[in-house]
């Protein structure tokens, strides 16, 4: 009797265990189904003979209404949706299909072009596929397809725009370079002729005539400098970097400038040695110092060149006690032909600071200004230590 009761209890216990296990499997299957549906990408599960499971996103991506329509041999399905390699445009053989390769045990990823079977619209898809392995055996394959059509199109549009812009820049540089040379040639002749006329006739010319000749010579040289700035702005030749002593560079630049007696320039004696293109640095200092001198409005003008450093860069400054610049115009001064001083007596091409900005941009550096009206301006630029 005891054994009979025990047998009944054991049978019932096994039924309960089997029911619990079955219930647990159903719960897990339901959870998995919910997870698959929540995934924003297309999910396919199956093998070479067909797709056994797919979420709604997968059906919508290819234009199928039901799983039965999708559940076809991989070769037939690939033919329907016209799967092609994104880069070569060639149709994929069955053994090249990411889903098929996954079923053979190879995790892989490939960008392909497929066709929506209803609209005929081409879709660019990134297909990531992997085998499903249980107890060392491949029982299925799973693929996640991401629609990257918009991403690829944006990339192509950007590449096209960059290519077009590069071509336009090359044409513009060529135009500026050619035009500048054509303009500069006659100026190189006019300047010495005017100088000879002045020198050889100084004794017979009236004071007003000499002043007019001096003005003409100055204007010719200003125009020559302006054209020279255009040429520098248009130059696209590769610049070779080297170790440059900033104090030596500044001594050369300052010696080349026409500095009025009312302006004093102070340079920190122990400026660093930096790795940069030497003539670009000379150009930067020449433009910044020329501006500070040109627009100085104080009887006792002061220009200071200094440097401070951070962990990875030097921050060099050129400070003056000139007229200053309004805050809202600080960005404008770095634009090509961006003049903020309208005084006609202050000859300026408006290119100097834009050239400085271009040099900094080429070298991943920065340039900016801080200023206060009637108190002066400070221009900063950065040079990386390595």
mmCIF file of C-alpha atoms in Angstrom:
data_model
loop_
_atom_site.group_PDB
_atom_site.id
_atom_site.type_symbol
_atom_site.label_atom_id
_atom_site.label_comp_id
_atom_site.label_asym_id
_atom_site.label_seq_id
_atom_site.Cartn_x
_atom_site.Cartn_y
_atom_site.Cartn_z
ATOM 1 C CA UNK A 1 0.000 0.000 0.000
ATOM 2 C CA UNK A 2 2.847 2.297 0.926
ATOM 3 C CA UNK A 3 4.625 1.672 -2.390
ATOM 4 C CA UNK A 4 1.394 2.295 -4.319
ATOM 5 C CA UNK A 5 0.890 5.673 -2.627
ATOM 6 C CA UNK A 6 4.542 6.578 -3.203
ATOM 7 C CA UNK A 7 4.222 5.676 -6.889
ATOM 8 C CA UNK A 8 1.157 7.916 -7.234
ATOM 9 C CA UNK A 9 2.939 10.781 -5.516
ATOM 10 C CA UNK A 10 6.051 10.294 -7.659
ATOM 11 C CA UNK A 11 3.977 10.262 -10.849
ATOM 12 C CA UNK A 12 2.182 13.447 -9.843
ATOM 13 C CA UNK A 13 5.463 15.061 -8.829
ATOM 14 C CA UNK A 14 6.986 14.272 -12.233
ATOM 15 C CA UNK A 15 3.910 15.714 -13.951
ATOM 16 C CA UNK A 16 4.309 18.900 -11.928
ATOM 17 C CA UNK A 17 8.011 19.096 -12.827
ATOM 18 C CA UNK A 18 7.253 18.561 -16.511
ATOM 19 C CA UNK A 19 4.474 21.156 -16.381
ATOM 20 C CA UNK A 20 6.775 23.662 -14.671
ATOM 21 C CA UNK A 21 9.516 23.040 -17.219
ATOM 22 C CA UNK A 22 7.068 23.408 -20.096
ATOM 23 C CA UNK A 23 5.640 26.560 -18.556
ATOM 24 C CA UNK A 24 9.156 27.927 -18.053
ATOM 25 C CA UNK A 25 10.008 27.252 -21.704
ATOM 26 C CA UNK A 26 6.823 28.997 -22.815
ATOM 27 C CA UNK A 27 7.636 31.994 -20.636
ATOM 28 C CA UNK A 28 11.170 32.162 -22.004
ATOM 29 C CA UNK A 29 9.863 31.842 -25.564
ATOM 30 C CA UNK A 30 7.389 34.664 -24.936
ATOM 31 C CA UNK A 31 10.129 36.822 -23.438
ATOM 32 C CA UNK A 32 12.413 36.130 -26.404
ATOM 33 C CA UNK A 33 9.602 36.975 -28.817
ATOM 34 C CA UNK A 34 8.966 40.274 -27.033
ATOM 35 C CA UNK A 35 12.673 41.129 -27.059
ATOM 36 C CA UNK A 36 12.958 40.410 -30.791
ATOM 37 C CA UNK A 37 9.960 42.623 -31.548
ATOM 38 C CA UNK A 38 11.444 45.459 -29.477
ATOM 39 C CA UNK A 39 14.714 45.459 -31.419
ATOM 40 C CA UNK A 40 14.645 48.439 -33.842
ATOM 41 C CA UNK A 41 16.542 46.489 -36.511
ATOM 42 C CA UNK A 42 15.360 43.586 -38.648
ATOM 43 C CA UNK A 43 15.932 40.183 -36.990
ATOM 44 C CA UNK A 44 15.888 36.851 -38.878
ATOM 45 C CA UNK A 45 16.305 33.359 -37.387
ATOM 46 C CA UNK A 46 16.463 30.180 -39.470
ATOM 47 C CA UNK A 47 18.686 28.231 -41.816
ATOM 48 C CA UNK A 48 19.441 27.674 -45.512
ATOM 49 C CA UNK A 49 15.985 26.195 -46.121
ATOM 50 C CA UNK A 50 14.073 29.153 -44.783
ATOM 51 C CA UNK A 51 13.404 31.825 -42.177
ATOM 52 C CA UNK A 52 11.666 30.375 -39.123
ATOM 53 C CA UNK A 53 11.369 33.540 -37.095
ATOM 54 C CA UNK A 54 11.435 37.249 -37.914
ATOM 55 C CA UNK A 55 10.194 40.438 -36.295
ATOM 56 C CA UNK A 56 7.826 42.926 -37.927
ATOM 57 C CA UNK A 57 10.730 45.215 -38.798
ATOM 58 C CA UNK A 58 12.210 42.388 -40.878
ATOM 59 C CA UNK A 59 8.975 41.915 -42.829
ATOM 60 C CA UNK A 60 8.545 45.656 -43.390
ATOM 61 C CA UNK A 61 12.143 46.147 -44.512
ATOM 62 C CA UNK A 62 11.768 43.708 -47.412
ATOM 63 C CA UNK A 63 8.079 44.237 -48.145
ATOM 64 C CA UNK A 64 6.620 40.919 -46.932
ATOM 65 C CA UNK A 65 3.279 40.693 -45.126
ATOM 66 C CA UNK A 66 3.678 37.334 -43.370
ATOM 67 C CA UNK A 67 6.416 35.027 -42.152
ATOM 68 C CA UNK A 68 5.197 32.350 -44.587
ATOM 69 C CA UNK A 69 6.115 34.625 -47.514
ATOM 70 C CA UNK A 70 9.562 35.126 -46.026
ATOM 71 C CA UNK A 71 10.090 31.441 -45.179
ATOM 72 C CA UNK A 72 11.806 30.402 -48.407
ATOM 73 C CA UNK A 73 15.110 28.790 -49.315
ATOM 74 C CA UNK A 74 17.874 31.376 -48.899
ATOM 75 C CA UNK A 75 18.810 31.157 -52.600
ATOM 76 C CA UNK A 76 15.220 31.872 -53.733
ATOM 77 C CA UNK A 77 14.826 34.672 -51.196
ATOM 78 C CA UNK A 78 18.116 36.316 -52.200
ATOM 79 C CA UNK A 79 17.022 36.191 -55.838
ATOM 80 C CA UNK A 80 13.693 37.861 -55.009
ATOM 81 C CA UNK A 81 15.226 40.744 -53.097
ATOM 82 C CA UNK A 82 18.167 40.998 -55.548
ATOM 83 C CA UNK A 83 20.941 40.987 -52.933
ATOM 84 C CA UNK A 84 24.099 42.692 -54.218
ATOM 85 C CA UNK A 85 27.389 43.738 -52.679
ATOM 86 C CA UNK A 86 27.359 47.453 -51.855
ATOM 87 C CA UNK A 87 30.872 48.166 -53.104
ATOM 88 C CA UNK A 88 31.069 46.000 -56.245
ATOM 89 C CA UNK A 89 27.380 45.977 -57.193
ATOM 90 C CA UNK A 90 27.635 42.263 -58.026
ATOM 91 C CA UNK A 91 24.954 39.733 -57.087
ATOM 92 C CA UNK A 92 25.968 37.554 -54.168
ATOM 93 C CA UNK A 93 26.305 33.820 -54.677
ATOM 94 C CA UNK A 94 24.451 31.688 -52.108
ATOM 95 C CA UNK A 95 27.679 30.809 -50.312
ATOM 96 C CA UNK A 96 28.488 34.544 -50.033
ATOM 97 C CA UNK A 97 25.225 35.398 -48.288
ATOM 98 C CA UNK A 98 25.939 36.459 -44.666
ATOM 99 C CA UNK A 99 23.007 34.353 -43.387
ATOM 100 C CA UNK A 100 24.210 31.251 -45.239
ATOM 101 C CA UNK A 101 27.806 31.718 -44.043
ATOM 102 C CA UNK A 102 26.551 32.011 -40.463
ATOM 103 C CA UNK A 103 24.747 28.670 -40.756
ATOM 104 C CA UNK A 104 28.079 27.150 -41.778
ATOM 105 C CA UNK A 105 29.597 28.467 -38.540
ATOM 106 C CA UNK A 106 31.099 31.812 -39.598
ATOM 107 C CA UNK A 107 30.141 35.032 -37.836
ATOM 108 C CA UNK A 108 30.321 37.774 -40.460
ATOM 109 C CA UNK A 109 29.156 41.234 -41.468
ATOM 110 C CA UNK A 110 28.571 42.723 -44.902
ATOM 111 C CA UNK A 111 26.995 45.810 -46.437
ATOM 112 C CA UNK A 112 24.571 44.799 -49.174
ATOM 113 C CA UNK A 113 21.936 46.331 -51.417
ATOM 114 C CA UNK A 114 18.489 44.727 -51.426
ATOM 115 C CA UNK A 115 15.203 45.580 -53.108
ATOM 116 C CA UNK A 116 11.842 46.158 -51.417
ATOM 117 C CA UNK A 117 9.621 43.626 -53.243
ATOM 118 C CA UNK A 118 6.553 45.903 -53.269
ATOM 119 C CA UNK A 119 7.970 49.342 -54.034
ATOM 120 C CA UNK A 120 11.062 48.227 -55.930
ATOM 121 C CA UNK A 121 13.058 50.728 -53.871
ATOM 122 C CA UNK A 122 16.694 49.880 -53.217
ATOM 123 C CA UNK A 123 17.744 49.595 -49.575
ATOM 124 C CA UNK A 124 21.308 49.555 -48.281
ATOM 125 C CA UNK A 125 21.594 47.126 -45.391
ATOM 126 C CA UNK A 126 24.357 46.214 -42.969
ATOM 127 C CA UNK A 127 23.848 42.505 -42.317
ATOM 128 C CA UNK A 128 25.466 41.016 -39.206
ATOM 129 C CA UNK A 129 25.020 37.244 -38.947
ATOM 130 C CA UNK A 130 26.157 34.558 -36.500
ATOM 131 C CA UNK A 131 25.519 30.833 -35.907
ATOM 132 C CA UNK A 132 23.273 29.571 -33.080
ATOM 133 C CA UNK A 133 25.203 26.733 -31.405
ATOM 134 C CA UNK A 134 23.881 24.269 -28.796
ATOM 135 C CA UNK A 135 25.997 21.404 -27.455
ATOM 136 C CA UNK A 136 28.583 22.045 -30.141
ATOM 137 C CA UNK A 137 26.064 21.773 -32.997
ATOM 138 C CA UNK A 138 24.837 24.560 -35.264
ATOM 139 C CA UNK A 139 21.045 24.481 -35.077
ATOM 140 C CA UNK A 140 20.276 27.797 -36.780
ATOM 141 C CA UNK A 141 21.599 31.174 -37.835
ATOM 142 C CA UNK A 142 20.563 34.635 -36.705
ATOM 143 C CA UNK A 143 20.955 37.834 -38.688
ATOM 144 C CA UNK A 144 20.376 41.439 -37.686
ATOM 145 C CA UNK A 145 19.939 43.829 -40.594
ATOM 146 C CA UNK A 146 20.309 47.583 -40.118
ATOM 147 C CA UNK A 147 18.995 49.997 -42.738
ATOM 148 C CA UNK A 148 21.951 52.300 -43.481
ATOM 149 C CA UNK A 149 20.539 53.801 -46.694
ATOM 150 C CA UNK A 150 20.315 57.334 -45.304
ATOM 151 C CA UNK A 151 23.721 57.098 -43.650
ATOM 152 C CA UNK A 152 25.424 55.949 -46.859
ATOM 153 C CA UNK A 153 23.593 58.563 -48.931
ATOM 154 C CA UNK A 154 24.639 61.312 -46.522
ATOM 155 C CA UNK A 155 28.219 60.064 -46.717
ATOM 156 C CA UNK A 156 28.117 60.090 -50.519
ATOM 157 C CA UNK A 157 26.590 63.578 -50.568
ATOM 158 C CA UNK A 158 29.290 64.818 -48.201
ATOM 159 C CA UNK A 159 32.088 63.252 -50.255
ATOM 160 C CA UNK A 160 30.614 64.776 -53.408
ATOM 161 C CA UNK A 161 30.357 68.202 -51.767
ATOM 162 C CA UNK A 162 33.949 67.982 -50.481
ATOM 163 C CA UNK A 163 35.199 66.955 -53.925
ATOM 164 C CA UNK A 164 33.303 69.827 -55.545
ATOM 165 C CA UNK A 165 34.550 72.304 -52.939
ATOM 166 C CA UNK A 166 38.139 71.097 -53.325
ATOM 167 C CA UNK A 167 37.925 71.595 -57.082
ATOM 168 C CA UNK A 168 36.451 75.080 -56.638
ATOM 169 C CA UNK A 169 39.212 75.969 -54.165
ATOM 170 C CA UNK A 170 41.871 74.740 -56.577
ATOM 171 C CA UNK A 171 40.345 76.829 -59.370
ATOM 172 C CA UNK A 172 40.094 79.862 -57.077
ATOM 173 C CA UNK A 173 43.705 79.472 -55.926
ATOM 174 C CA UNK A 174 44.853 79.188 -59.519
ATOM 175 C CA UNK A 175 42.844 82.267 -60.505
ATOM 176 C CA UNK A 176 44.148 84.349 -57.593
ATOM 177 C CA UNK A 177 47.721 83.225 -58.199
ATOM 178 C CA UNK A 178 47.602 84.009 -61.927
ATOM 179 C CA UNK A 179 45.765 87.304 -61.482
ATOM 180 C CA UNK A 180 48.085 88.408 -58.679
ATOM 181 C CA UNK A 181 51.165 87.761 -60.813
ATOM 182 C CA UNK A 182 49.641 89.652 -63.734
ATOM 183 C CA UNK A 183 48.830 92.614 -61.482
ATOM 184 C CA UNK A 184 52.178 92.643 -59.699
ATOM 185 C CA UNK A 185 54.297 92.669 -62.862
ATOM 186 C CA UNK A 186 53.503 96.288 -63.899
ATOM 187 C CA UNK A 187 53.767 97.496 -60.287
ATOM 188 C CA UNK A 188 57.310 96.142 -60.102
ATOM 189 C CA UNK A 189 58.117 98.408 -63.048
ATOM 190 C CA UNK A 190 56.203 101.509 -61.892
ATOM 191 C CA UNK A 191 57.780 101.623 -58.405
ATOM 192 C CA UNK A 192 61.437 102.049 -59.505
ATOM 193 C CA UNK A 193 60.453 104.444 -62.319
ATOM 194 C CA UNK A 194 58.684 106.753 -59.859
ATOM 195 C CA UNK A 195 61.649 106.541 -57.493
ATOM 196 C CA UNK A 196 64.081 107.474 -60.304
ATOM 197 C CA UNK A 197 61.891 110.418 -61.394
ATOM 198 C CA UNK A 198 61.815 111.689 -57.820
ATOM 199 C CA UNK A 199 65.552 111.238 -57.131
ATOM 200 C CA UNK A 200 66.778 112.739 -60.421
ATOM 201 C CA UNK A 201 64.446 115.740 -60.336
ATOM 202 C CA UNK A 202 64.365 116.512 -56.620
ATOM 203 C CA UNK A 203 66.204 119.794 -57.109
ATOM 204 C CA UNK A 204 63.732 121.175 -59.657
ATOM 205 C CA UNK A 205 60.459 119.761 -58.352
ATOM 206 C CA UNK A 206 58.251 121.743 -56.032
ATOM 207 C CA UNK A 207 57.511 120.421 -52.557
ATOM 208 C CA UNK A 208 53.908 119.557 -53.513
ATOM 209 C CA UNK A 209 55.107 117.547 -56.516
ATOM 210 C CA UNK A 210 57.567 115.587 -54.373
ATOM 211 C CA UNK A 211 54.788 114.838 -51.875
ATOM 212 C CA UNK A 212 52.573 113.594 -54.715
ATOM 213 C CA UNK A 213 55.373 111.352 -55.975
ATOM 214 C CA UNK A 214 55.904 110.013 -52.438
ATOM 215 C CA UNK A 215 52.169 109.299 -52.191
ATOM 216 C CA UNK A 216 52.184 107.532 -55.554
ATOM 217 C CA UNK A 217 55.206 105.415 -54.541
ATOM 218 C CA UNK A 218 53.536 104.545 -51.227
ATOM 219 C CA UNK A 219 50.284 103.551 -52.950
ATOM 220 C CA UNK A 220 52.136 101.393 -55.476
ATOM 221 C CA UNK A 221 53.957 99.613 -52.641
ATOM 222 C CA UNK A 222 50.727 99.209 -50.669
ATOM 223 C CA UNK A 223 49.110 97.621 -53.706
ATOM 224 C CA UNK A 224 52.145 95.379 -54.154
ATOM 225 C CA UNK A 225 51.881 94.300 -50.503
ATOM 226 C CA UNK A 226 48.166 93.641 -50.943
ATOM 227 C CA UNK A 227 48.809 91.433 -53.972
ATOM 228 C CA UNK A 228 51.603 89.679 -52.074
ATOM 229 C CA UNK A 229 49.089 88.911 -49.305
ATOM 230 C CA UNK A 230 46.707 87.461 -51.871
ATOM 231 C CA UNK A 231 49.478 85.244 -53.190
ATOM 232 C CA UNK A 232 50.289 83.996 -49.703
ATOM 233 C CA UNK A 233 46.625 83.352 -49.017
ATOM 234 C CA UNK A 234 46.310 81.332 -52.221
ATOM 235 C CA UNK A 235 49.463 79.245 -51.714
ATOM 236 C CA UNK A 236 48.663 75.585 -51.135
ATOM 237 C CA UNK A 237 52.206 74.161 -51.202
ATOM 238 C CA UNK A 238 53.103 71.757 -48.414
ATOM 239 C CA UNK A 239 55.008 73.480 -45.597
ATOM 240 C CA UNK A 240 57.924 71.690 -43.943
ATOM 241 C CA UNK A 241 58.112 72.020 -40.163
ATOM 242 C CA UNK A 242 61.325 72.487 -38.201
ATOM 243 C CA UNK A 243 62.535 73.575 -34.759
ATOM 244 C CA UNK A 244 62.185 77.347 -34.582
ATOM 245 C CA UNK A 245 63.530 79.713 -31.903
ATOM 246 C CA UNK A 246 60.746 82.261 -31.386
ATOM 247 C CA UNK A 247 63.130 84.946 -30.083
ATOM 248 C CA UNK A 248 65.298 84.728 -33.225
ATOM 249 C CA UNK A 249 62.240 84.822 -35.483
ATOM 250 C CA UNK A 250 60.871 87.883 -33.681
ATOM 251 C CA UNK A 251 64.194 89.711 -33.927
ATOM 252 C CA UNK A 252 64.109 89.265 -37.713
ATOM 253 C CA UNK A 253 60.478 90.359 -38.002
ATOM 254 C CA UNK A 254 60.921 93.431 -35.787
ATOM 255 C CA UNK A 255 64.036 94.455 -37.725
ATOM 256 C CA UNK A 256 62.017 94.395 -40.957
ATOM 257 C CA UNK A 257 59.236 96.657 -39.636
ATOM 258 C CA UNK A 258 59.007 100.433 -39.874
ATOM 259 C CA UNK A 259 58.406 101.251 -36.197
ATOM 260 C CA UNK A 260 57.547 104.866 -35.262
ATOM 261 C CA UNK A 261 59.565 106.436 -32.453
ATOM 262 C CA UNK A 262 56.512 106.620 -30.168
ATOM 263 C CA UNK A 263 56.058 102.831 -30.092
ATOM 264 C CA UNK A 264 58.103 100.415 -27.985
ATOM 265 C CA UNK A 265 58.037 96.647 -28.497
ATOM 266 C CA UNK A 266 58.899 94.371 -25.576
ATOM 267 C CA UNK A 267 59.656 90.689 -26.166
ATOM 268 C CA UNK A 268 60.027 88.119 -23.410
ATOM 269 C CA UNK A 269 63.653 87.036 -23.661
ATOM 270 C CA UNK A 270 63.102 83.323 -23.028
ATOM 271 C CA UNK A 271 60.394 82.426 -25.532
ATOM 272 C CA UNK A 272 60.322 78.688 -26.358
ATOM 273 C CA UNK A 273 61.681 76.828 -29.358
ATOM 274 C CA UNK A 274 58.754 75.276 -31.232
ATOM 275 C CA UNK A 275 58.200 72.765 -34.025
ATOM 276 C CA UNK A 276 56.545 74.755 -36.808
ATOM 277 C CA UNK A 277 56.972 76.116 -40.314
ATOM 278 C CA UNK A 278 59.438 78.998 -39.932
ATOM 279 C CA UNK A 279 58.061 81.333 -42.583
ATOM 280 C CA UNK A 280 54.489 80.803 -41.433
ATOM 281 C CA UNK A 281 55.537 81.941 -37.949
ATOM 282 C CA UNK A 282 57.255 84.990 -39.410
ATOM 283 C CA UNK A 283 54.078 85.752 -41.326
ATOM 284 C CA UNK A 284 51.950 85.458 -38.163
ATOM 285 C CA UNK A 285 54.152 87.827 -36.144
ATOM 286 C CA UNK A 286 54.535 90.232 -39.053
ATOM 287 C CA UNK A 287 50.767 90.505 -39.513
ATOM 288 C CA UNK A 288 49.997 90.872 -35.790
ATOM 289 C CA UNK A 289 52.764 93.415 -35.150
ATOM 290 C CA UNK A 290 52.020 95.388 -38.337
ATOM 291 C CA UNK A 291 48.397 95.766 -37.259
ATOM 292 C CA UNK A 292 49.373 96.832 -33.740
ATOM 293 C CA UNK A 293 51.745 99.462 -35.157
ATOM 294 C CA UNK A 294 49.402 100.643 -37.906
ATOM 295 C CA UNK A 295 46.414 101.265 -35.647
ATOM 296 C CA UNK A 296 48.282 102.572 -32.582
ATOM 297 C CA UNK A 297 46.635 105.812 -31.391
ATOM 298 C CA UNK A 298 48.606 106.492 -28.197
ATOM 299 C CA UNK A 299 51.546 108.874 -27.829
ATOM 300 C CA UNK A 300 53.357 106.208 -25.846
ATOM 301 C CA UNK A 301 52.510 103.030 -27.703
ATOM 302 C CA UNK A 302 53.421 99.724 -26.093
ATOM 303 C CA UNK A 303 53.404 96.262 -27.683
ATOM 304 C CA UNK A 304 54.270 93.192 -25.598
ATOM 305 C CA UNK A 305 54.958 89.670 -26.855
ATOM 306 C CA UNK A 306 54.638 86.963 -24.220
ATOM 307 C CA UNK A 307 54.013 83.234 -23.853
ATOM 308 C CA UNK A 308 52.468 80.920 -21.321
ATOM 309 C CA UNK A 309 52.206 77.164 -21.537
ATOM 310 C CA UNK A 310 49.792 74.391 -20.670
ATOM 311 C CA UNK A 311 50.472 70.671 -20.530
ATOM 312 C CA UNK A 312 50.385 70.176 -24.307
ATOM 313 C CA UNK A 313 50.704 73.596 -25.928
ATOM 314 C CA UNK A 314 52.204 77.087 -25.921
ATOM 315 C CA UNK A 315 49.855 80.080 -25.887
ATOM 316 C CA UNK A 316 51.589 83.086 -27.442
ATOM 317 C CA UNK A 317 50.192 86.604 -27.065
ATOM 318 C CA UNK A 318 50.720 89.962 -28.765
ATOM 319 C CA UNK A 319 49.303 92.744 -26.603
ATOM 320 C CA UNK A 320 49.000 96.460 -27.388
ATOM 321 C CA UNK A 321 47.556 99.548 -25.713
ATOM 322 C CA UNK A 322 45.924 100.799 -28.920
ATOM 323 C CA UNK A 323 42.329 101.834 -29.656
ATOM 324 C CA UNK A 324 40.813 98.417 -28.987
ATOM 325 C CA UNK A 325 38.060 96.591 -30.861
ATOM 326 C CA UNK A 326 34.368 96.338 -30.012
ATOM 327 C CA UNK A 327 33.403 92.909 -28.664
ATOM 328 C CA UNK A 328 30.791 92.302 -31.368
ATOM 329 C CA UNK A 329 33.422 92.849 -34.088
ATOM 330 C CA UNK A 330 36.086 90.468 -32.746
ATOM 331 C CA UNK A 331 34.971 87.560 -34.953
ATOM 332 C CA UNK A 332 34.737 89.728 -38.062
ATOM 333 C CA UNK A 333 38.414 90.705 -37.952
ATOM 334 C CA UNK A 334 39.474 87.150 -38.863
ATOM 335 C CA UNK A 335 37.356 87.081 -42.023
ATOM 336 C CA UNK A 336 38.867 87.815 -45.418
ATOM 337 C CA UNK A 337 38.683 91.571 -46.038
ATOM 338 C CA UNK A 338 37.141 91.903 -42.566
ATOM 339 C CA UNK A 339 38.032 95.481 -41.679
ATOM 340 C CA UNK A 340 36.609 97.152 -38.571
ATOM 341 C CA UNK A 341 38.683 100.337 -38.729
ATOM 342 C CA UNK A 342 37.204 102.589 -41.412
ATOM 343 C CA UNK A 343 39.911 105.276 -41.208
ATOM 344 C CA UNK A 344 41.001 105.800 -44.862
ATOM 345 C CA UNK A 345 44.471 106.870 -43.704
ATOM 346 C CA UNK A 346 45.063 103.379 -42.297
ATOM 347 C CA UNK A 347 45.875 101.404 -45.431
ATOM 348 C CA UNK A 348 44.954 97.758 -44.891
ATOM 349 C CA UNK A 349 44.127 94.866 -47.219
ATOM 350 C CA UNK A 350 41.954 93.157 -44.600
ATOM 351 C CA UNK A 351 43.745 89.874 -45.311
ATOM 352 C CA UNK A 352 46.402 89.759 -42.585
ATOM 353 C CA UNK A 353 44.367 88.226 -39.766
ATOM 354 C CA UNK A 354 42.523 85.851 -42.093
ATOM 355 C CA UNK A 355 45.921 84.516 -43.207
ATOM 356 C CA UNK A 356 46.890 84.014 -39.546
ATOM 357 C CA UNK A 357 43.627 82.123 -39.001
ATOM 358 C CA UNK A 358 44.273 79.921 -42.066
ATOM 359 C CA UNK A 359 47.793 79.085 -40.854
ATOM 360 C CA UNK A 360 46.455 78.130 -37.428
ATOM 361 C CA UNK A 361 43.719 76.008 -38.987
ATOM 362 C CA UNK A 362 46.259 74.151 -41.142
ATOM 363 C CA UNK A 363 48.242 73.319 -37.999
ATOM 364 C CA UNK A 364 45.273 72.402 -35.761
ATOM 365 C CA UNK A 365 45.894 75.509 -33.679
ATOM 366 C CA UNK A 366 43.649 78.368 -32.606
ATOM 367 C CA UNK A 367 43.757 82.147 -32.811
ATOM 368 C CA UNK A 368 41.511 84.606 -31.009
ATOM 369 C CA UNK A 369 41.451 88.140 -29.645
ATOM 370 C CA UNK A 370 40.408 89.891 -26.471
ATOM 371 C CA UNK A 371 39.882 93.628 -26.510
ATOM 372 C CA UNK A 372 38.378 96.633 -24.805
ATOM 373 C CA UNK A 373 37.690 99.975 -26.451
ATOM 374 C CA UNK A 374 40.399 102.589 -25.656
ATOM 375 C CA UNK A 375 42.389 100.055 -23.611
ATOM 376 C CA UNK A 376 43.955 97.921 -26.321
ATOM 377 C CA UNK A 377 43.840 94.397 -27.704
ATOM 378 C CA UNK A 378 45.537 91.059 -27.090
ATOM 379 C CA UNK A 379 45.842 88.462 -29.831
ATOM 380 C CA UNK A 380 46.514 84.851 -28.871
ATOM 381 C CA UNK A 381 47.551 81.838 -30.935
ATOM 382 C CA UNK A 382 48.476 78.298 -29.940
ATOM 383 C CA UNK A 383 51.254 75.929 -30.953
ATOM 384 C CA UNK A 384 51.277 72.295 -29.845
ATOM 385 C CA UNK A 385 54.434 71.097 -28.098
ATOM 386 C CA UNK A 386 54.751 67.962 -30.218
#
